[in-house]
Amino acid sequence: MHKKQKNYIYYIIISIILITFFLNFLLVNFERNAENGNIDNIANAYWYMIVTLTTVGYGDFYPVTALGRAIGYLYVLSSLGFLGFLISNLTNKIMEFMEKKKLGYFGTSFTNHIVIIGWNEFGKQVAEQIVRADHSVAVVTNDKANIDLILNSFSKKNIFPFFSDYENFENLKKANINQAFSVFLNFNDDTENLVYLLNFKKHYKNVRLIAALNNFNLRDTFLSAGAAYAVSKVNIISKLVASYIFEPDAAKITEDIMTTSTEEGDFDMQEYKVIEKNPYLNKNCLEVFTDMKIKFNCVLLALSRKNDNGERIVLKNPSKETKIKMNDYIILISDGKSKESIIEAFGVKEGRF
C-alpha cells in the first residue's frame, strides 16, 4: 500500500472518530436534562449510535427532544449505508478468501507428493496415473483457466492446483516443494524445460527432477544439468508402436501394465520398498516368486538395489539364489484387487515414496 493511500485511510478513520464524538456529545447535551430523557452520558450515546447503525434497535435508549431526534434520524439514514457497506465488504472478503484458496495462495500440507510444473493434456494424463495410485499431486500453472479444469478433473483430496508465475521460485514453497518426492517439468519445449531446470536447481538443489523430452538426443544434457531422469516421449511411443506392428499382443500387455491398476483383471507393473515388516526379507527369489504367486497372484519381475558405489541397479529376472535385502525394491506385476493385500503385507505404498 502506498504512503498516500495509508494517509488517506488514517484521515478517514480520524474524521469518523471526531464526527461521531461531536454528534454524541451534542446528543447527550440535548437529552440529558429533558423530561423522560434516558441518554444522559456519552456511553449511552455511543450505545444508541451502535445499535441504530447496525439496525439492531433494542429500544433501551432513544432520543426524546427534537434536536436529539434530528441526530437520531441521521443515524437511522446512515444505518442503511452502513449495513450495506458491512454486507458488501463481508461478501467481498469471503469471495476474495475463496478465490485465493482456489488459486492455492494459502499453500498445501502435502508431503512426499509429486509437483507438476506446467499443465497440458500430457500432464493431465501423468497426474491421472499418479492419483490412481493414491498419491498426491500439486500442479503449478501460470494460466488461471487451468485451475477450474484441474479441480473439475480430480478429487481435492489428491490434487492441489496453484496459480503462479513460473519464474517466481520463492512462490513454489507454497506447493511445499521442499517436502515433495519429485518434481516433473512439463513444458512443451525442450529448451524451455532445460532453461527452467538450470534456474530451478539454483534455488532447490536437493529436489528430485524429472523431465519429459521431445528430443531423445538431449537426454544426457538434462542429466548433466541435474535431472534425475529425462524421458523421451517419442522414444517410448516409437517402441510401443513398433511392438504393435509385429507383436501386437505383447504390445497390448506392455501398454496395460504401464497404467495404474485399480480393479481385478486390470494389471500393472509396481514397485515396493522392502522394509523390516516385509515377509520376504532375506528370502531367496525362487521362494518369493512361488509364494507371491500363490498368496497374491502376482509375478516377481525384478529387484532394484544399490551397488557398492551407491548407484541403484535393476536385477531383471533375478536368479533363484538371489536374496531380498533391506531397502531393495521389489518390482512385480499385479492386478488392482491384489494390490490392496500386497500393500498391507509389505507395509508400504506402491512407488518410491
Short mmCIF file of C-alpha atoms in Angstrom, two decimals:
data_model
loop_
_atom_site.label_atom_id
_atom_site.label_comp_id
_atom_site.label_asym_id
_atom_site.label_seq_id
_atom_site.Cartn_x
_atom_site.Cartn_y
_atom_site.Cartn_z
CA MET A 1 0.00 0.00 0.00
CA HIS A 2 1.38 3.42 -0.98
CA LYS A 3 2.03 6.14 1.60
CA LYS A 4 -0.71 8.37 0.12
CA GLN A 5 -3.26 5.57 0.44
CA LYS A 6 -2.29 4.95 4.06
CA ASN A 7 -2.56 8.66 4.88
CA TYR A 8 -5.99 8.79 3.23
CA ILE A 9 -7.22 5.85 5.33
CA TYR A 10 -5.86 7.41 8.52
CA TYR A 11 -7.63 10.69 7.61
CA ILE A 12 -10.96 8.89 7.10
CA ILE A 13 -10.67 6.99 10.41
CA ILE A 14 -9.76 10.10 12.41
CA SER A 15 -12.59 12.08 10.74
CA ILE A 16 -15.15 9.38 11.64
CA ILE A 17 -13.96 9.31 15.26
CA LEU A 18 -14.18 13.11 15.59
CA ILE A 19 -17.59 13.39 13.86
CA THR A 20 -19.20 10.61 15.91
CA PHE A 21 -17.78 12.04 19.13
CA PHE A 22 -19.11 15.50 18.26
CA LEU A 23 -22.59 14.17 17.40
CA ASN A 24 -22.78 12.05 20.54
CA PHE A 25 -21.57 14.98 22.64
CA LEU A 26 -24.42 17.09 21.22
CA LEU A 27 -26.90 14.24 21.73
CA VAL A 28 -26.03 13.97 25.42
CA ASN A 29 -26.39 17.73 25.89
CA PHE A 30 -29.80 17.74 24.16
CA GLU A 31 -31.14 14.74 26.07
CA ARG A 32 -29.53 14.94 29.50
CA ASN A 33 -31.97 17.46 31.05
CA ALA A 34 -35.03 16.55 29.00
CA GLU A 35 -38.12 15.08 30.68
CA ASN A 36 -38.08 11.28 30.29
CA GLY A 37 -34.65 11.57 28.65
CA ASN A 38 -32.51 8.45 29.01
CA ILE A 39 -29.37 9.27 27.02
CA ASP A 40 -27.63 11.08 29.85
CA ASN A 41 -23.96 10.16 29.31
CA ILE A 42 -21.52 9.57 26.46
CA ALA A 43 -21.53 5.77 26.93
CA ASN A 44 -25.31 5.62 26.44
CA ALA A 45 -24.98 7.86 23.39
CA TYR A 46 -22.41 5.56 21.77
CA TRP A 47 -24.54 2.51 22.61
CA TYR A 48 -27.59 4.14 20.97
CA MET A 49 -25.49 5.02 17.90
CA ILE A 50 -24.12 1.46 17.53
CA VAL A 51 -27.45 -0.36 17.88
CA THR A 52 -29.04 2.11 15.44
CA LEU A 53 -26.30 1.93 12.81
CA THR A 54 -26.28 -1.87 12.96
CA THR A 55 -30.13 -1.90 12.76
CA VAL A 56 -30.33 -3.98 15.95
CA GLY A 57 -32.58 -1.40 17.63
CA TYR A 58 -33.01 -2.70 21.19
CA GLY A 59 -35.11 0.32 22.15
CA ASP A 60 -33.50 0.66 25.56
CA PHE A 61 -32.19 4.14 24.66
CA TYR A 62 -33.87 6.69 22.38
CA PRO A 63 -33.95 10.49 21.96
CA VAL A 64 -36.99 12.45 23.11
CA THR A 65 -36.05 16.02 22.13
CA ALA A 66 -36.45 17.45 18.63
CA LEU A 67 -32.72 18.12 18.24
CA GLY A 68 -31.87 14.70 19.69
CA ARG A 69 -34.24 13.06 17.23
CA ALA A 70 -32.59 15.01 14.40
CA ILE A 71 -29.33 13.27 15.28
CA GLY A 72 -31.28 10.02 15.59
CA TYR A 73 -32.67 10.48 12.05
CA LEU A 74 -29.11 10.98 10.85
CA TYR A 75 -28.06 7.67 12.46
CA VAL A 76 -31.10 5.86 11.02
CA LEU A 77 -30.36 7.09 7.49
CA SER A 78 -26.68 6.29 7.94
CA SER A 79 -27.54 2.75 9.08
CA LEU A 80 -28.83 1.93 5.59
CA GLY A 81 -25.47 2.71 4.04
CA PHE A 82 -23.55 1.26 6.99
CA LEU A 83 -25.34 -2.10 6.84
CA GLY A 84 -24.93 -2.22 3.07
CA PHE A 85 -21.26 -1.44 3.48
CA LEU A 86 -20.82 -4.22 6.06
CA ILE A 87 -22.64 -6.83 3.96
CA SER A 88 -20.86 -5.81 0.77
CA ASN A 89 -17.46 -5.73 2.47
CA LEU A 90 -18.03 -9.08 4.19
CA THR A 91 -19.20 -10.66 0.93
CA ASN A 92 -16.17 -9.32 -0.91
CA LYS A 93 -13.83 -10.60 1.80
CA ILE A 94 -15.38 -14.08 1.68
CA MET A 95 -15.20 -14.17 -2.12
CA GLU A 96 -11.61 -12.91 -2.03
CA PHE A 97 -10.71 -15.60 0.52
CA MET A 98 -12.35 -18.37 -1.53
CA GLU A 99 -10.63 -17.16 -4.71
CA LYS A 100 -7.22 -17.09 -3.02
CA LYS A 101 -7.84 -20.56 -1.60
CA LYS A 102 -8.86 -21.89 -5.01
CA LEU A 103 -5.71 -20.43 -6.59
CA GLY A 104 -3.56 -22.10 -3.92
CA TYR A 105 -2.27 -18.93 -2.27
CA PHE A 106 -2.54 -20.44 1.22
CA GLY A 107 -0.28 -23.35 0.29
CA THR A 108 -0.68 -27.09 0.82
CA SER A 109 0.15 -29.56 3.57
CA PHE A 110 1.01 -32.30 1.05
CA THR A 111 4.28 -34.10 1.76
CA ASN A 112 6.10 -36.79 -0.19
CA HIS A 113 3.97 -35.74 -3.14
CA ILE A 114 4.59 -35.05 -6.84
CA VAL A 115 4.79 -31.49 -8.17
CA ILE A 116 3.96 -30.96 -11.85
CA ILE A 117 5.17 -27.62 -13.23
CA GLY A 118 3.30 -26.76 -16.41
CA TRP A 119 -0.15 -28.03 -17.36
CA ASN A 120 -1.40 -29.56 -20.59
CA GLU A 121 -3.13 -32.75 -21.75
CA PHE A 122 0.04 -34.78 -21.30
CA GLY A 123 0.46 -33.50 -17.74
CA LYS A 124 -3.15 -34.37 -17.02
CA GLN A 125 -2.60 -37.98 -18.12
CA VAL A 126 0.52 -38.23 -15.93
CA ALA A 127 -1.40 -36.82 -12.96
CA GLU A 128 -4.25 -39.29 -13.52
CA GLN A 129 -1.88 -42.25 -13.20
CA ILE A 130 -0.29 -40.84 -10.02
CA VAL A 131 -3.65 -40.10 -8.40
CA ARG A 132 -4.98 -43.55 -9.33
CA ALA A 133 -2.05 -44.97 -7.34
CA ASP A 134 -3.40 -42.96 -4.35
CA HIS A 135 -0.60 -40.40 -4.29
CA SER A 136 -0.96 -36.62 -4.08
CA VAL A 137 -0.11 -34.13 -6.83
CA ALA A 138 0.49 -30.38 -6.71
CA VAL A 139 0.13 -28.65 -10.09
CA VAL A 140 1.77 -25.29 -10.78
CA THR A 141 0.30 -23.36 -13.70
CA ASN A 142 0.54 -19.77 -14.91
CA ASP A 143 -2.91 -19.88 -16.53
CA LYS A 144 -5.90 -19.21 -14.24
CA ALA A 145 -8.22 -21.00 -16.64
CA ASN A 146 -6.41 -24.27 -15.82
CA ILE A 147 -7.35 -24.08 -12.13
CA ASP A 148 -11.03 -24.88 -12.71
CA LEU A 149 -10.12 -27.57 -15.26
CA ILE A 150 -7.87 -29.27 -12.71
CA LEU A 151 -10.37 -29.03 -9.84
CA ASN A 152 -13.14 -30.43 -12.05
CA SER A 153 -10.99 -33.37 -13.15
CA PHE A 154 -9.66 -34.58 -9.78
CA SER A 155 -10.68 -35.04 -6.18
CA LYS A 156 -9.42 -32.27 -3.89
CA LYS A 157 -8.10 -34.99 -1.59
CA ASN A 158 -5.24 -35.77 -4.02
CA ILE A 159 -4.79 -32.59 -6.05
CA PHE A 160 -3.55 -29.08 -5.22
CA PRO A 161 -3.64 -26.58 -8.10
CA PHE A 162 -1.51 -23.48 -7.67
CA PHE A 163 -1.58 -20.38 -9.88
CA SER A 164 1.83 -18.74 -10.03
CA ASP A 165 4.39 -17.14 -12.27
CA TYR A 166 6.83 -19.93 -13.17
CA GLU A 167 9.80 -17.63 -12.61
CA ASN A 168 8.78 -16.85 -9.03
CA PHE A 169 10.80 -19.67 -7.49
CA GLU A 170 10.21 -18.45 -3.95
CA ASN A 171 6.48 -18.87 -4.54
CA LEU A 172 6.96 -22.59 -5.21
CA LYS A 173 7.32 -23.11 -1.46
CA LYS A 174 3.52 -22.84 -1.29
CA ALA A 175 3.44 -26.13 -3.22
CA ASN A 176 5.59 -27.47 -0.34
CA ILE A 177 8.25 -28.24 -2.92
CA ASN A 178 10.99 -28.95 -0.37
CA GLN A 179 8.87 -31.79 1.02
CA ALA A 180 7.95 -33.18 -2.41
CA PHE A 181 9.12 -36.61 -3.53
CA SER A 182 9.88 -35.34 -7.02
CA VAL A 183 9.13 -32.53 -9.48
CA PHE A 184 8.03 -33.15 -13.06
CA LEU A 185 8.87 -30.42 -15.59
CA ASN A 186 6.09 -30.39 -18.16
CA PHE A 187 6.75 -27.57 -20.61
CA ASN A 188 6.06 -28.17 -24.30
CA ASP A 189 9.51 -27.12 -25.48
CA ASP A 190 12.79 -28.91 -24.57
CA THR A 191 14.70 -25.63 -24.46
CA GLU A 192 12.18 -24.16 -22.03
CA ASN A 193 12.47 -27.29 -19.89
CA LEU A 194 16.28 -27.10 -19.85
CA VAL A 195 16.45 -23.38 -19.01
CA TYR A 196 13.92 -23.85 -16.23
CA LEU A 197 15.83 -26.86 -14.92
CA LEU A 198 19.04 -24.82 -14.63
CA ASN A 199 17.31 -21.93 -12.85
CA PHE A 200 15.32 -24.27 -10.63
CA LYS A 201 18.48 -26.02 -9.40
CA LYS A 202 19.88 -22.69 -8.23
CA HIS A 203 17.04 -22.43 -5.71
CA TYR A 204 16.29 -26.09 -4.91
CA LYS A 205 19.46 -28.15 -5.24
CA ASN A 206 18.22 -31.28 -3.48
CA VAL A 207 14.82 -31.65 -5.15
CA ARG A 208 14.49 -34.64 -7.48
CA LEU A 209 13.60 -33.53 -11.02
CA ILE A 210 12.12 -35.49 -13.94
CA ALA A 211 11.75 -34.03 -17.42
CA ALA A 212 9.79 -35.27 -20.45
CA LEU A 213 11.70 -34.68 -23.70
CA ASN A 214 10.71 -34.37 -27.32
CA ASN A 215 14.29 -34.90 -28.49
CA PHE A 216 15.93 -38.02 -27.05
CA ASN A 217 19.40 -36.71 -28.02
CA LEU A 218 19.12 -34.11 -25.24
CA ARG A 219 18.83 -36.78 -22.56
CA ASP A 220 22.48 -36.61 -21.45
CA THR A 221 22.34 -32.82 -21.40
CA PHE A 222 19.40 -32.87 -19.00
CA LEU A 223 21.04 -35.48 -16.78
CA SER A 224 24.22 -33.40 -16.64
CA ALA A 225 22.16 -30.34 -15.72
CA GLY A 226 20.79 -32.13 -12.67
CA ALA A 227 17.69 -34.05 -13.78
CA ALA A 228 17.25 -37.41 -12.03
CA TYR A 229 15.53 -38.80 -15.14
CA ALA A 230 14.99 -37.46 -18.64
CA VAL A 231 12.33 -39.40 -20.54
CA SER A 232 11.75 -39.14 -24.28
CA LYS A 233 8.06 -39.24 -25.15
CA VAL A 234 8.83 -40.00 -28.79
CA ASN A 235 11.25 -42.80 -27.89
CA ILE A 236 8.70 -44.58 -25.71
CA ILE A 237 5.87 -44.18 -28.22
CA SER A 238 8.02 -45.37 -31.15
CA LYS A 239 9.00 -48.55 -29.28
CA LEU A 240 5.37 -49.27 -28.42
CA VAL A 241 4.18 -48.62 -31.98
CA ALA A 242 6.90 -50.86 -33.42
CA SER A 243 5.83 -53.59 -31.00
CA TYR A 244 2.22 -53.25 -32.12
CA ILE A 245 3.36 -53.72 -35.73
CA PHE A 246 4.94 -57.15 -35.33
CA GLU A 247 3.83 -58.43 -31.87
CA PRO A 248 0.51 -56.74 -31.10
CA ASP A 249 -0.47 -58.97 -28.16
CA ALA A 250 2.82 -58.32 -26.38
CA ALA A 251 2.41 -54.61 -27.12
CA LYS A 252 -1.09 -54.59 -25.66
CA ILE A 253 0.16 -56.23 -22.45
CA THR A 254 3.01 -53.71 -22.28
CA GLU A 255 0.58 -50.81 -22.61
CA ASP A 256 -1.73 -52.30 -19.98
CA ILE A 257 0.97 -52.80 -17.35
CA MET A 258 2.25 -49.24 -17.85
CA THR A 259 -1.01 -47.88 -16.39
CA THR A 260 -2.12 -47.96 -12.77
CA SER A 261 -4.46 -50.84 -11.92
CA THR A 262 -7.42 -50.34 -9.60
CA GLU A 263 -9.69 -53.32 -10.34
CA GLU A 264 -9.49 -57.09 -10.62
CA GLY A 265 -8.29 -58.11 -14.09
CA ASP A 266 -6.63 -54.71 -14.54
CA PHE A 267 -2.87 -55.40 -14.34
CA ASP A 268 0.06 -53.06 -13.97
CA MET A 269 3.74 -53.05 -13.00
CA GLN A 270 4.50 -51.90 -9.45
CA GLU A 271 7.50 -51.50 -7.16
CA TYR A 272 7.57 -51.68 -3.37
CA LYS A 273 10.33 -50.79 -0.96
CA VAL A 274 11.48 -53.63 1.29
CA ILE A 275 11.20 -52.65 4.94
CA GLU A 276 11.61 -54.69 8.11
CA LYS A 277 7.94 -55.69 8.02
CA ASN A 278 8.23 -57.25 4.55
CA PRO A 279 7.59 -61.02 4.80
CA TYR A 280 10.14 -61.76 2.05
CA LEU A 281 13.11 -60.03 3.65
CA ASN A 282 16.24 -62.29 3.47
CA LYS A 283 14.39 -64.93 1.42
CA ASN A 284 15.62 -66.15 -1.99
CA CYS A 285 13.82 -65.14 -5.17
CA LEU A 286 12.60 -68.64 -6.07
CA GLU A 287 10.79 -68.91 -2.73
CA VAL A 288 9.48 -65.37 -3.10
CA PHE A 289 8.32 -65.95 -6.68
CA THR A 290 6.36 -69.07 -5.71
CA ASP A 291 4.84 -67.67 -2.53
CA MET A 292 3.79 -64.38 -4.15
CA LYS A 293 2.06 -66.24 -6.98
CA ILE A 294 0.14 -68.42 -4.53
CA LYS A 295 -0.80 -65.72 -2.00
CA PHE A 296 -1.23 -62.63 -4.18
CA ASN A 297 -1.49 -63.96 -7.74
CA CYS A 298 1.35 -61.62 -8.75
CA VAL A 299 4.61 -62.20 -10.61
CA LEU A 300 8.09 -61.13 -9.45
CA LEU A 301 9.89 -59.42 -12.34
CA ALA A 302 12.96 -57.74 -10.93
CA LEU A 303 14.76 -56.24 -7.95
CA SER A 304 16.18 -52.75 -7.64
CA ARG A 305 19.09 -52.27 -5.22
CA LYS A 306 22.15 -50.12 -4.69
CA ASN A 307 25.57 -51.42 -5.72
CA ASP A 308 28.87 -50.83 -3.91
CA ASN A 309 29.10 -47.35 -5.46
CA GLY A 310 25.70 -46.34 -4.12
CA GLU A 311 24.13 -46.44 -7.58
CA ARG A 312 20.78 -48.13 -7.95
CA ILE A 313 20.74 -51.03 -10.42
CA VAL A 314 17.90 -53.25 -11.65
CA LEU A 315 18.28 -57.02 -11.49
CA LYS A 316 15.90 -58.24 -14.18
CA ASN A 317 14.58 -61.76 -13.71
CA PRO A 318 16.89 -62.29 -10.70
CA SER A 319 18.41 -65.72 -10.17
CA LYS A 320 16.69 -68.15 -7.80
CA GLU A 321 19.52 -67.84 -5.25
CA THR A 322 19.32 -64.02 -5.05
CA LYS A 323 18.07 -62.92 -1.63
CA ILE A 324 15.81 -59.98 -0.89
CA LYS A 325 17.65 -57.32 1.12
CA MET A 326 16.56 -54.39 3.25
CA ASN A 327 15.84 -51.25 1.14
CA ASP A 328 15.58 -53.25 -2.09
CA TYR A 329 12.61 -52.51 -4.33
CA ILE A 330 10.54 -55.50 -5.43
CA ILE A 331 9.22 -54.99 -8.95
CA LEU A 332 6.19 -57.10 -9.82
CA ILE A 333 3.02 -57.42 -11.91
CA SER A 334 -0.29 -57.48 -10.06
CA ASP A 335 -3.94 -56.65 -10.58
CA GLY A 336 -5.85 -53.92 -8.76
CA LYS A 337 -7.56 -56.29 -6.31
CA SER A 338 -4.33 -57.98 -5.20
CA LYS A 339 -2.60 -54.62 -4.78
CA GLU A 340 -4.50 -53.89 -1.57
CA SER A 341 -3.34 -57.17 0.00
CA ILE A 342 0.24 -56.57 -1.13
CA ILE A 343 0.31 -53.08 0.38
CA GLU A 344 -1.00 -54.44 3.67
CA ALA A 345 1.52 -57.29 3.73
CA PHE A 346 4.52 -55.17 2.67
CA GLY A 347 3.62 -52.23 4.93
CA VAL A 348 4.31 -49.61 2.25
CA LYS A 349 2.50 -47.94 -0.63
CA GLU A 350 3.41 -48.54 -4.25
CA GLY A 351 6.30 -46.48 -5.64
CA ARG A 352 9.43 -44.81 -4.28
CA PHE A 353 7.73 -42.70 -1.63
#
